[in-house]
Amino acid sequence: MKKNNKDTKKRPILVLKTFALLFFVFSSFFLIYNIYHLEKFKLRYIARIQDVYSYTRRFGSYYNNTPEVYKPENHYKKNNVSLIVNTATKVKTLSSGIEKLRSQLNRLTNNNIWTIAVFENPADYAHFDPIRPEYLTQFDKYGENSVMHRIVQREGLANTYQSFYGCNIKLTESYVETGSNIKIRTLYYPIYNNKHLDALVAIDIKNNILSKCLQRYNTSYLTVLNSNKKGNIYKIKELLPCSQLNPINIGINLFSIFKMVFFPALILSFLSNYFQSYLIKKRHAIQRDHMTNFYRRDYYEKKLLKQRNFNILIIDIDNFKKINDTYGHEVGDDVIRHIAIRINSCIRKKDIPIRWGGEEFIISFPEMNRQQLYFKAKKICQAVASDSILDIDITVSIGGVSDTNIHFNDAYKAADKALYYSKNNGRNQYTIA
């Protein structure tokens, strides 16, 4: 019972130690896992932005190859694309191309395209998908060398047709759009033909594209990447292609790591402790006799058969059949339990007690000589006989052997012969062969 109480007290400490170990290991591996995915996400995200640029540039070819039709001054609408004609003129009908461009860009940006606008130069007409008051207010009635040209100059997009490898497209820094108060970045693409600026494509992208991409990536790969500028244990900063300021920030917060691994580590520590206890109990049931907590004969006999040096005692309860017949088998079982406790109090931790039969025990003593074995037998014999058990005077008879380079069967026969000498000589005695 004391051992069980001790084990019960130790269990929370073992669970805590297991949890601390698992928490440290899981946190370390999960941090490494996230660092690996941080670089992977960065490359994937930049590649996605490059794809956005690529599809936008393809629109230039579509624009150049679209035929013109005459349109009077009016407001036209096809699906979500509005065409504002300020002056009756020949017009490129770009609605289908703009819809296809939006579809492709939404797929790449997780539906974060806010507005696509195509402004003509001169400003006889413009396309909007969708049309919004902010654009109408900002770009109303501009002509040669007006707002569109100032944007081209400001963003460094003048004469981009002269560059083979430079950015003929520009992604602005984040800003809050006047009127809508939506934080966006605008992608500008000027379309030149014969050194003349024919049109400017403006694509407003909601600024939360990075956080949404991170959210989807975290869901897919069970990572905890974030776009915070502060509070990260590990982070990278990267300028997007064709962007000069405000690099994107991708990082890993240590608290997020701990938060993700806390419950798995806690659950596994409890499960580990449970299975460990289960295996110990299972092993104990296989190895130990449930009544005495001594080793079972069917478990330990095969080990004895491999030994060659022996210091063993065979202990037998005197007149045990009479105890069973007089007091019943339940009392007999209690007598066996009490005697096992007294024997256990006389031996060392490294000694090996075995319940060999109903009322017979074998104790194997490693590292012991014949004289020490004799005194050990005397001690056990006296301990059992010193006080009555359940108000019954109980004694044991003991036979022992101390020998080297001998098979167990021969050692057992010698000890058993000594036991019978103790029995036949009056019981409550010990004999060492």
C-alpha atoms as one frame of an Amber mdcrd trajectory, in Angstrom:
protein
   0.000   0.000   0.000   2.855   2.389   0.785   4.360   1.731  -2.618   1.030
   2.443  -4.322   0.664   5.722  -2.407   4.201   6.667  -3.348   3.501   5.894
  -7.007   0.307   7.966  -6.845   2.254  10.964  -5.517   4.953  10.556  -8.156
   2.483  10.342 -11.063   1.734  14.111 -11.366   5.476  14.836 -11.264   6.092
  12.262 -14.015   3.289  13.762 -16.120   4.774  17.236 -15.608   8.268  16.059
 -16.567   6.918  14.268 -19.642   4.922  17.357 -20.596   7.959  19.641 -20.195
  10.070  17.350 -22.384   7.390  16.966 -25.069   6.620  20.694 -24.987  10.292
  21.568 -25.541  10.773  18.976 -28.302   7.504  19.822 -30.076   8.169  23.576
 -29.834  11.676  23.170 -31.277  10.550  20.997 -34.173   7.488  23.134 -34.849
   9.631  26.282 -34.923  12.027  24.644 -37.420   9.025  23.459 -39.440   7.642
  27.010 -39.577  11.015  28.519 -40.515  11.188  26.087 -43.424   7.660  26.995
 -44.536   8.279  30.719 -44.085  10.864  30.673 -46.873   8.648  28.394 -48.936
   5.664  30.714 -48.517   7.744  33.787 -49.424   8.863  32.222 -52.702   5.327
  31.063 -53.462   3.854  34.469 -52.672   6.371  36.352 -54.828   5.754  33.860
 -57.647   2.040  34.577 -57.300   2.631  38.325 -57.557   4.779  37.675 -60.633
   1.857  35.716 -62.113  -0.395  38.715 -61.431   2.063  40.870 -63.378   2.257
  38.303 -66.169  -1.527  38.161 -66.671  -1.722  41.953 -66.536   0.927  42.262
 -69.254  -0.995  39.804 -71.438  -3.894  42.225 -71.332  -1.744  44.616 -73.398
  -1.794  42.158 -76.304  -5.548  41.743 -75.936  -5.960  45.524 -75.913  -3.892
  46.000 -79.085  -5.789  43.338 -80.995  -9.297  44.382 -79.986 -11.196  46.137
 -82.819 -12.827  49.529 -82.321 -16.503  50.385 -82.696 -18.141  53.804 -82.748
 -19.977  54.759 -79.529 -21.938  57.966 -78.810 -21.476  59.701 -75.469 -23.188
  57.561 -72.823 -22.771  55.158 -69.939 -22.727  51.515 -71.084 -22.649  48.418
 -68.915 -21.985  44.767 -69.691 -22.213  42.493 -66.669 -20.016  44.263 -64.060
 -17.922  46.259 -66.537 -18.960  49.862 -67.138 -17.901  51.902 -70.174 -18.020
  55.684 -69.735 -17.864  57.516 -73.065 -17.232  61.252 -72.513 -16.925  62.123
 -76.202 -18.464  60.225 -79.106 -15.610  58.293 -80.649 -14.352  54.909 -81.752
 -14.063  52.688 -78.676 -12.224  49.455 -77.904 -14.836  47.170 -76.312 -12.724
  45.573 -73.580 -15.488  44.200 -71.327 -14.871  40.499 -72.069 -11.108  40.862
 -71.676 -11.452  42.765 -68.380 -13.810  40.074 -67.027 -11.312  37.348 -67.958
  -8.470  39.341 -66.391 -10.446  39.765 -63.171 -11.233  36.035 -63.081  -7.545
  35.110 -63.418  -6.354  37.710 -60.908  -9.016  36.787 -58.352  -7.846  33.190
 -58.563  -4.280  34.313 -57.850  -5.189  36.790 -55.084  -7.945  34.869 -53.295
 -10.632  37.269 -54.615  -8.818  40.387 -53.435  -9.135  42.423 -56.648 -11.003
  45.610 -55.781 -11.259  47.454 -59.103  -9.869  47.124 -62.634  -9.881  50.307
 -64.692  -8.569  51.009 -68.199  -8.056  54.726 -68.941  -7.637  55.905 -72.505
  -5.316  58.621 -73.669  -6.836  61.025 -74.579  -9.657  60.652 -72.085 -12.541
  60.140 -74.458 -13.663  56.997 -72.645 -12.686  54.596 -69.828 -13.621  51.115
 -68.602 -14.350  50.289 -64.936 -14.937  46.923 -63.265 -16.856  47.817 -61.201
 -17.481  51.524 -61.498 -17.015  53.342 -58.182 -17.490  57.003 -57.175 -13.852
  57.202 -56.029 -12.570  56.564 -59.551 -15.116  58.827 -61.185 -14.142  61.660
 -58.827 -10.394  61.188 -59.185 -10.210  60.613 -62.939 -13.103  62.696 -64.224
 -12.310  64.563 -67.466  -8.562  64.242 -67.828  -6.759  64.680 -71.105  -3.245
  64.842 -72.529  -0.537  65.552 -69.882  -3.098  65.280 -67.049  -3.602  62.871
 -64.128  -2.724  59.752 -66.072   0.588  61.236 -67.231   1.413  62.384 -63.718
   0.849  58.821 -62.458   3.139  57.479 -65.167   5.847  59.976 -64.258   5.414
  59.492 -60.495   5.632  55.715 -60.701   8.569  55.698 -63.109   6.628  54.118
 -65.975   7.477  56.595 -68.716   8.889  55.033 -71.881   8.899  51.509 -70.448
   8.854  50.184 -74.017  12.591  50.963 -74.127  13.417  48.457 -71.364  13.981
  44.749 -71.971  14.359  43.665 -68.372  13.128  46.555 -66.246   9.712  46.806
 -64.647   7.207  48.067 -67.198   4.632  47.621 -64.481   4.445  49.140 -60.990
   2.899  48.092 -57.704   2.361  51.081 -55.434   2.870  51.123 -51.701  -0.102
  50.633 -49.396  -2.448  53.583 -49.037  -5.988  54.303 -47.872  -8.203  55.225
 -50.789 -10.023  58.511 -50.359 -13.751  58.015 -50.111 -13.878  54.242 -49.575
 -11.278  54.245 -46.750 -10.145  50.871 -48.031  -6.429  50.112 -47.691  -5.199
  49.090 -51.123  -2.190  48.818 -53.405  -2.593  49.779 -57.037  -0.932  47.968
 -59.918  -0.275  50.282 -62.882   0.471  49.056 -66.389   0.935  51.594 -69.210
   0.244  50.412 -72.755   2.510  52.055 -75.309   2.237  51.809 -79.088   4.665
  53.613 -81.396   6.114  55.426 -78.350   2.698  56.805 -77.523   0.869  56.124
 -74.271  -2.431  54.692 -75.483  -3.895  53.506 -72.190  -3.208  52.933 -68.528
  -4.441  49.807 -66.764  -5.022  50.375 -63.034  -5.765  47.392 -60.801  -6.622
  48.016 -57.157  -5.701  45.098 -54.908  -6.964  44.957 -51.349  -4.038  45.185
 -48.973  -5.110  42.129 -46.945  -4.063  39.813 -49.780  -0.918  38.859 -47.819
  -2.819  38.077 -44.617  -5.413  36.057 -46.546  -2.726  34.096 -48.365  -1.019
  33.455 -45.034  -4.298  32.333 -43.516  -4.913  29.833 -46.309  -1.327  28.633
 -46.187  -1.473  28.182 -42.399  -4.688  26.193 -42.742  -3.203  23.960 -45.436
   0.156  23.319 -43.760  -0.719  23.796 -40.058   1.749  26.661 -39.730   1.547
  29.895 -37.695   3.113  32.415 -40.075   2.006  36.046 -39.710   2.523  39.435
 -41.371   3.176  41.402 -38.171   6.112  43.794 -38.109   6.813  43.285 -34.388
   6.722  40.506 -31.797   8.289  37.758 -33.891  11.143  35.497 -32.844  12.046
  34.976 -36.498  11.086  37.058 -39.534  12.060  38.086 -43.051  11.479  41.298
 -44.985  11.179  41.215 -48.747  10.434  43.840 -51.382   7.854  42.666 -53.875
   8.884  42.770 -57.561   8.459  46.215 -59.118   8.006  47.766 -55.676  10.524
  50.097 -54.015   9.228  50.745 -50.485   7.394  49.035 -47.632   8.633  45.441
 -47.935   6.336  42.644 -46.847   7.010  41.180 -43.392   6.539  37.487 -42.707
   7.364  36.141 -39.269   6.850  33.562 -36.562   5.589  34.490 -33.117   6.917
  32.345 -30.263   3.633  32.540 -28.355   1.814  31.142 -31.415   4.288  28.232
 -31.453   3.664  27.555 -27.758  -0.091  27.875 -28.229  -0.111  25.288 -31.024
   2.013  22.697 -29.204   0.635  23.150 -25.664  -2.436  20.938 -25.879  -0.878
  18.193 -28.074   2.062  18.005 -25.640  -0.306  17.952 -22.655  -2.555  15.276
 -24.145   0.394  13.126 -25.213   1.993  13.430 -21.778  -1.208  12.112 -20.153
  -1.529   9.364 -22.775   2.128   8.463 -22.370   1.729   8.240 -18.615  -1.451
   6.211 -18.995   0.104   3.701 -21.393   3.247   3.539 -19.307   1.161   2.731
 -16.228  -0.853   0.246 -18.261   2.290  -1.494 -19.531   3.776  -1.563 -16.032
   0.581  -3.126 -14.684   0.483  -5.556 -17.589   4.112  -6.493 -17.070   3.519
  -6.736 -13.329   0.564  -9.078 -13.918   2.743 -11.268 -16.150   5.724 -11.276
 -13.812   4.218 -11.091 -10.323   1.913 -13.173  -8.211  -1.080 -10.999  -7.303
  -1.322 -12.366  -3.749   2.286 -11.986  -2.594   3.792  -9.610  -5.172   6.593
 -12.182  -5.541   7.689 -13.300  -8.995   5.574 -16.001 -10.595   7.191 -19.383
 -11.080   6.189 -19.612 -14.764   7.905 -16.258 -15.384  11.138 -16.678 -13.414
  11.896 -20.374 -13.696  13.324 -19.983 -17.220  15.778 -17.406 -15.862  16.890
 -19.788 -13.126  17.448 -22.505 -15.697  20.052 -20.265 -17.368  21.988 -19.622
 -14.152  24.960 -21.641 -12.948  25.699 -20.083  -9.543  23.057 -20.350  -6.811
  22.321 -19.122  -3.325  18.712 -20.123  -2.840  16.302 -20.847  -0.013  13.143
 -22.935  -0.329  10.602 -21.819   2.276   7.536 -23.896   3.099   4.753 -23.006
   5.566   4.448 -25.661   8.243   1.104 -27.487   8.574  -0.525 -25.253   5.990
  -3.129 -27.868   5.028  -4.285 -27.980   8.653  -4.674 -24.156   8.626  -6.837
 -24.338   5.492  -8.921 -27.193   6.883  -9.390 -25.509  10.276  -9.839 -21.839
   9.347 -10.778 -21.952   5.678  -9.026 -21.004   2.481  -9.579 -17.254   2.893
  -7.641 -17.284   6.149  -5.050 -19.490   4.455  -4.651 -16.866   1.722  -4.248
 -14.124   4.335  -1.560 -16.202   6.082   0.348 -16.466   2.777   0.117 -12.681
   2.318   1.406 -11.947   5.819   4.281 -14.413   5.514   5.257 -12.857   2.158
   5.409  -9.447   3.876   7.646 -10.814   6.644   9.933 -12.553   4.164  10.147
  -9.354   2.110  11.201  -7.406   5.206  14.162  -9.748   5.667  15.646  -9.603
   2.175  17.402  -6.977   0.088  15.985  -5.118  -2.911  18.221  -7.032  -5.286
  17.130 -10.416  -3.887  14.587 -12.340  -5.936  11.484 -13.774  -4.165   9.419
 -16.299  -6.141   6.132 -17.927  -5.235   6.935 -21.472  -6.287   3.761 -23.223
  -5.290   0.725 -22.801  -3.012   2.598 -22.307   0.263   6.137 -22.718  -1.023
   8.562 -19.905  -1.865  12.040 -19.703  -3.363  14.357 -16.803  -2.626  17.410
 -16.365  -4.870  20.246 -14.270  -3.420  22.848 -12.816  -5.787  26.320 -12.099
  -4.401  26.043 -14.095  -1.178  28.184 -16.817   0.419  27.090 -19.873   2.353
  27.476 -18.295   5.792  25.436 -15.223   4.788  22.761 -17.522   3.357  22.617
 -19.407   6.671  22.054 -16.193   8.642  19.444 -15.055   6.148  17.510 -18.323
   6.591  17.710 -17.912  10.357  16.406 -14.356  10.154  13.412 -15.357   8.007
  12.568 -18.301  10.209  12.624 -16.150  13.345  10.676 -13.290  11.717   7.792
 -15.603  10.786   7.658 -17.318  14.177   8.168 -14.152  16.259   4.501 -13.079
  16.308   1.289 -14.902  15.565  -0.491 -14.237  12.307  -4.276 -13.713  12.604
  -3.989 -15.144  16.135  -2.478 -18.311  14.702   1.017 -19.492  15.509   2.721
 -19.938  12.171   6.178 -21.292  11.414   8.133 -22.101   8.271  10.726 -24.703
   7.402  13.648 -23.720   5.174  16.112 -25.601   3.051  18.931 -23.916   1.152
  21.938 -24.450  -1.057  24.992 -22.341  -1.917  26.924 -23.684  -4.885  28.634
 -22.687  -8.121  28.797 -24.188 -11.597  25.657 -26.213 -11.042  22.414 -26.626
 -12.983  19.276 -25.259 -11.355  17.587 -28.669 -11.252  20.484 -30.030  -9.192
  20.530 -26.966  -6.951  16.795 -27.242  -6.407  17.050 -30.946  -5.512  19.767
 -30.202  -2.955  17.752 -27.358  -1.378  14.569 -29.439  -1.420  16.399 -32.284
   0.331  17.580 -29.826   2.996  13.980 -28.573   3.359  12.711 -32.068   4.042
  15.462 -32.518   6.625  14.127 -29.399   8.414  10.557 -30.750   8.159  11.442
 -34.215   9.429  13.607 -32.778  12.201  10.714 -30.973  13.887   9.829 -28.017
  11.554  10.468 -24.311  12.258  14.045 -24.977  11.257  16.531 -24.092   8.520
  19.085 -26.336   6.871  21.728 -25.317   4.312  23.076 -28.118   2.139
